Short mmCIF file of the C-alpha atoms (twelve columns), coordinates in Angstrom:
data_MODEL
# 
_entry.id   MODEL 
# 
loop_
_atom_site.group_PDB 
_atom_site.id 
_atom_site.type_symbol 
_atom_site.label_atom_id 
_atom_site.label_alt_id 
_atom_site.label_comp_id 
_atom_site.label_asym_id 
_atom_site.label_seq_id 
_atom_site.Cartn_x 
_atom_site.Cartn_y 
_atom_site.Cartn_z 
_atom_site.pdbx_PDB_model_num 
ATOM 1   C CA . GLN A 1   76.581 41.064 115.699 1 
ATOM 2   C CA . VAL A 2   75.476 44.662 116.283 1 
ATOM 3   C CA . GLN A 3   75.602 46.571 119.544 1 
ATOM 4   C CA . LEU A 4   73.324 49.565 120.062 1 
ATOM 5   C CA . VAL A 5   73.797 52.171 122.776 1 
ATOM 6   C CA . GLU A 6   71.170 54.869 123.313 1 
ATOM 7   C CA . ALA A 7   71.834 58.190 124.997 1 
ATOM 8   C CA . GLY A 8   70.213 61.566 125.443 1 
ATOM 9   C CA . GLY A 9   67.219 60.792 127.599 1 
ATOM 10  C CA . GLY A 10  66.344 62.727 130.709 1 
ATOM 11  C CA . LEU A 11  63.797 64.901 132.443 1 
ATOM 12  C CA . VAL A 12  62.283 67.739 130.427 1 
ATOM 13  C CA . GLN A 13  59.368 70.082 130.925 1 
ATOM 14  C CA . PHE A 14  56.195 70.064 128.862 1 
ATOM 15  C CA . GLY A 15  56.936 71.644 125.481 1 
ATOM 16  C CA . GLY A 16  60.662 71.022 125.721 1 
ATOM 17  C CA . SER A 17  63.009 69.140 123.416 1 
ATOM 18  C CA . LEU A 18  65.424 66.254 123.614 1 
ATOM 19  C CA . ARG A 19  67.706 64.607 121.089 1 
ATOM 20  C CA . LEU A 20  68.265 60.892 121.468 1 
ATOM 21  C CA . SER A 21  71.193 59.147 119.847 1 
ATOM 22  C CA . CYS A 22  71.803 55.499 119.051 1 
ATOM 23  C CA . ALA A 23  75.408 54.524 118.445 1 
ATOM 24  C CA . ALA A 24  75.837 51.287 116.536 1 
ATOM 25  C CA . SER A 25  78.950 49.145 116.521 1 
ATOM 26  C CA . GLY A 26  80.001 45.675 115.505 1 
ATOM 27  C CA . SER A 27  79.316 45.772 111.798 1 
ATOM 28  C CA . SER A 28  78.566 48.141 108.974 1 
ATOM 29  C CA . ILE A 29  75.165 49.759 109.386 1 
ATOM 30  C CA . SER A 30  74.853 51.711 106.173 1 
ATOM 31  C CA . GLY A 31  72.559 49.123 104.626 1 
ATOM 32  C CA . ASN A 32  70.372 48.671 107.709 1 
ATOM 33  C CA . ALA A 33  67.051 50.144 108.575 1 
ATOM 34  C CA . PHE A 34  66.691 51.477 112.119 1 
ATOM 35  C CA . GLY A 35  63.801 52.206 114.385 1 
ATOM 36  C CA . TRP A 36  62.956 53.961 117.605 1 
ATOM 37  C CA . TYR A 37  60.353 52.404 119.884 1 
ATOM 38  C CA . LEU A 38  58.921 53.458 123.209 1 
ATOM 39  C CA . GLN A 39  57.591 51.504 126.140 1 
ATOM 40  C CA . ALA A 40  55.614 53.128 128.918 1 
ATOM 41  C CA . PRO A 41  55.159 51.329 132.259 1 
ATOM 42  C CA . GLY A 42  52.728 48.442 131.958 1 
ATOM 43  C CA . LYS A 43  52.307 48.904 128.218 1 
ATOM 44  C CA . GLN A 44  53.618 47.213 125.106 1 
ATOM 45  C CA . ARG A 45  56.538 48.492 123.102 1 
ATOM 46  C CA . ASP A 46  55.298 50.691 120.258 1 
ATOM 47  C CA . MET A 47  56.951 52.041 117.123 1 
ATOM 48  C CA . VAL A 48  57.877 55.707 117.138 1 
ATOM 49  C CA . ALA A 49  59.827 56.096 113.897 1 
ATOM 50  C CA . HIS A 50  61.707 54.113 111.270 1 
ATOM 51  C CA . ILE A 51  64.406 55.109 108.800 1 
ATOM 52  C CA . ASN A 52  65.691 52.873 106.017 1 
ATOM 53  C CA . SER A 53  69.008 52.818 104.196 1 
ATOM 54  C CA . ARG A 54  67.724 55.358 101.647 1 
ATOM 55  C CA . GLU A 55  66.660 57.641 104.540 1 
ATOM 56  C CA . SER A 56  62.988 57.131 103.865 1 
ATOM 57  C CA . THR A 57  61.139 57.669 107.151 1 
ATOM 58  C CA . THR A 58  57.931 56.523 108.818 1 
ATOM 59  C CA . TYR A 59  56.355 57.912 111.983 1 
ATOM 60  C CA . ALA A 60  53.655 56.975 114.405 1 
ATOM 61  C CA . ASP A 61  50.718 59.373 114.115 1 
ATOM 62  C CA . SER A 62  51.152 60.409 117.741 1 
ATOM 63  C CA . VAL A 63  54.581 61.960 117.091 1 
ATOM 64  C CA . LYS A 64  53.973 63.684 113.751 1 
ATOM 65  C CA . PRO A 65  55.312 66.347 113.116 1 
ATOM 66  C CA . ARG A 66  57.050 66.757 116.464 1 
ATOM 67  C CA . PHE A 67  59.702 64.050 116.103 1 
ATOM 68  C CA . THR A 68  62.359 63.601 113.419 1 
ATOM 69  C CA . ILE A 69  64.484 60.520 112.863 1 
ATOM 70  C CA . SER A 70  67.798 60.844 111.049 1 
ATOM 71  C CA . ARG A 71  71.015 58.941 110.548 1 
ATOM 72  C CA . ASP A 72  74.692 59.662 110.058 1 
ATOM 73  C CA . ASN A 73  76.353 56.617 108.537 1 
ATOM 74  C CA . THR A 74  79.816 58.178 108.912 1 
ATOM 75  C CA . LYS A 75  79.270 58.109 112.680 1 
ATOM 76  C CA . SER A 76  77.209 54.898 112.722 1 
ATOM 77  C CA . THR A 77  74.596 56.831 114.668 1 
ATOM 78  C CA . VAL A 78  70.857 57.288 114.422 1 
ATOM 79  C CA . TYR A 79  69.077 60.216 116.053 1 
ATOM 80  C CA . LEU A 80  65.607 61.052 117.252 1 
ATOM 81  C CA . GLN A 81  64.917 64.763 117.614 1 
ATOM 82  C CA . MET A 82  61.902 65.218 119.860 1 
ATOM 83  C CA . ASN A 83  60.228 68.620 120.037 1 
ATOM 84  C CA . SER A 84  57.089 69.888 121.750 1 
ATOM 85  C CA . LEU A 85  57.259 67.042 124.227 1 
ATOM 86  C CA . LYS A 86  54.142 66.035 126.143 1 
ATOM 87  C CA . PRO A 87  53.721 64.060 129.365 1 
ATOM 88  C CA . GLU A 88  52.313 61.165 127.336 1 
ATOM 89  C CA . ASP A 89  55.710 60.881 125.594 1 
ATOM 90  C CA . THR A 90  57.153 59.670 128.895 1 
ATOM 91  C CA . ALA A 91  58.615 56.200 128.341 1 
ATOM 92  C CA . VAL A 92  61.787 54.236 127.866 1 
ATOM 93  C CA . TYR A 93  62.953 54.715 124.293 1 
ATOM 94  C CA . TYR A 94  64.707 51.887 122.498 1 
ATOM 95  C CA . CYS A 95  66.748 51.805 119.319 1 
ATOM 96  C CA . THR A 96  66.533 48.747 117.089 1 
ATOM 97  C CA . THR A 97  67.916 47.433 113.843 1 
ATOM 98  C CA . TRP A 98  67.317 44.228 111.975 1 
ATOM 99  C CA . ALA A 99  68.956 42.098 109.332 1 
ATOM 100 C CA . LYS A 100 69.288 38.367 109.862 1 
ATOM 101 C CA . TYR A 101 68.577 39.065 113.547 1 
ATOM 102 C CA . THR A 102 66.889 41.881 115.428 1 
ATOM 103 C CA . TYR A 103 68.997 43.933 117.813 1 
ATOM 104 C CA . TRP A 104 67.867 46.253 120.607 1 
ATOM 105 C CA . GLY A 105 69.663 48.752 122.747 1 
ATOM 106 C CA . GLN A 106 69.277 48.973 126.511 1 
ATOM 107 C CA . GLY A 107 66.912 51.929 126.320 1 
ATOM 108 C CA . THR A 108 67.002 55.487 127.596 1 
ATOM 109 C CA . GLN A 109 64.391 57.014 129.903 1 
ATOM 110 C CA . VAL A 110 62.499 60.104 128.787 1 
ATOM 111 C CA . THR A 111 60.329 61.827 131.361 1 
ATOM 112 C CA . VAL A 112 58.200 64.845 130.500 1 
ATOM 113 C CA . SER A 113 56.856 66.835 133.424 1 
ATOM 114 C CA . THR A 114 53.771 69.041 133.434 1 
# 
């Protein structure tokens, strides 16, 4: 069983930055891959970025090169650094990890104003 808690969302102006964090607990995470997803109102949940246990990363085209996913296994935490934010980045951002089961956090709201 893994619990994921996101933090770091908020209201930011166009062009600003935010750093999201995802704290994992319940079991060792060093061997897990993690992902960040976003869900805008009325839309499906879409992948933003993935990072595997070897720290290989994948990004959605819409966030390259503005976003960076990273992990700190000593803190059991995964991060999403978001720079040059745009209004279309506004969404609830979710952290996820998967092994035998898929786990999701509760999400953190990011709102980018014009």
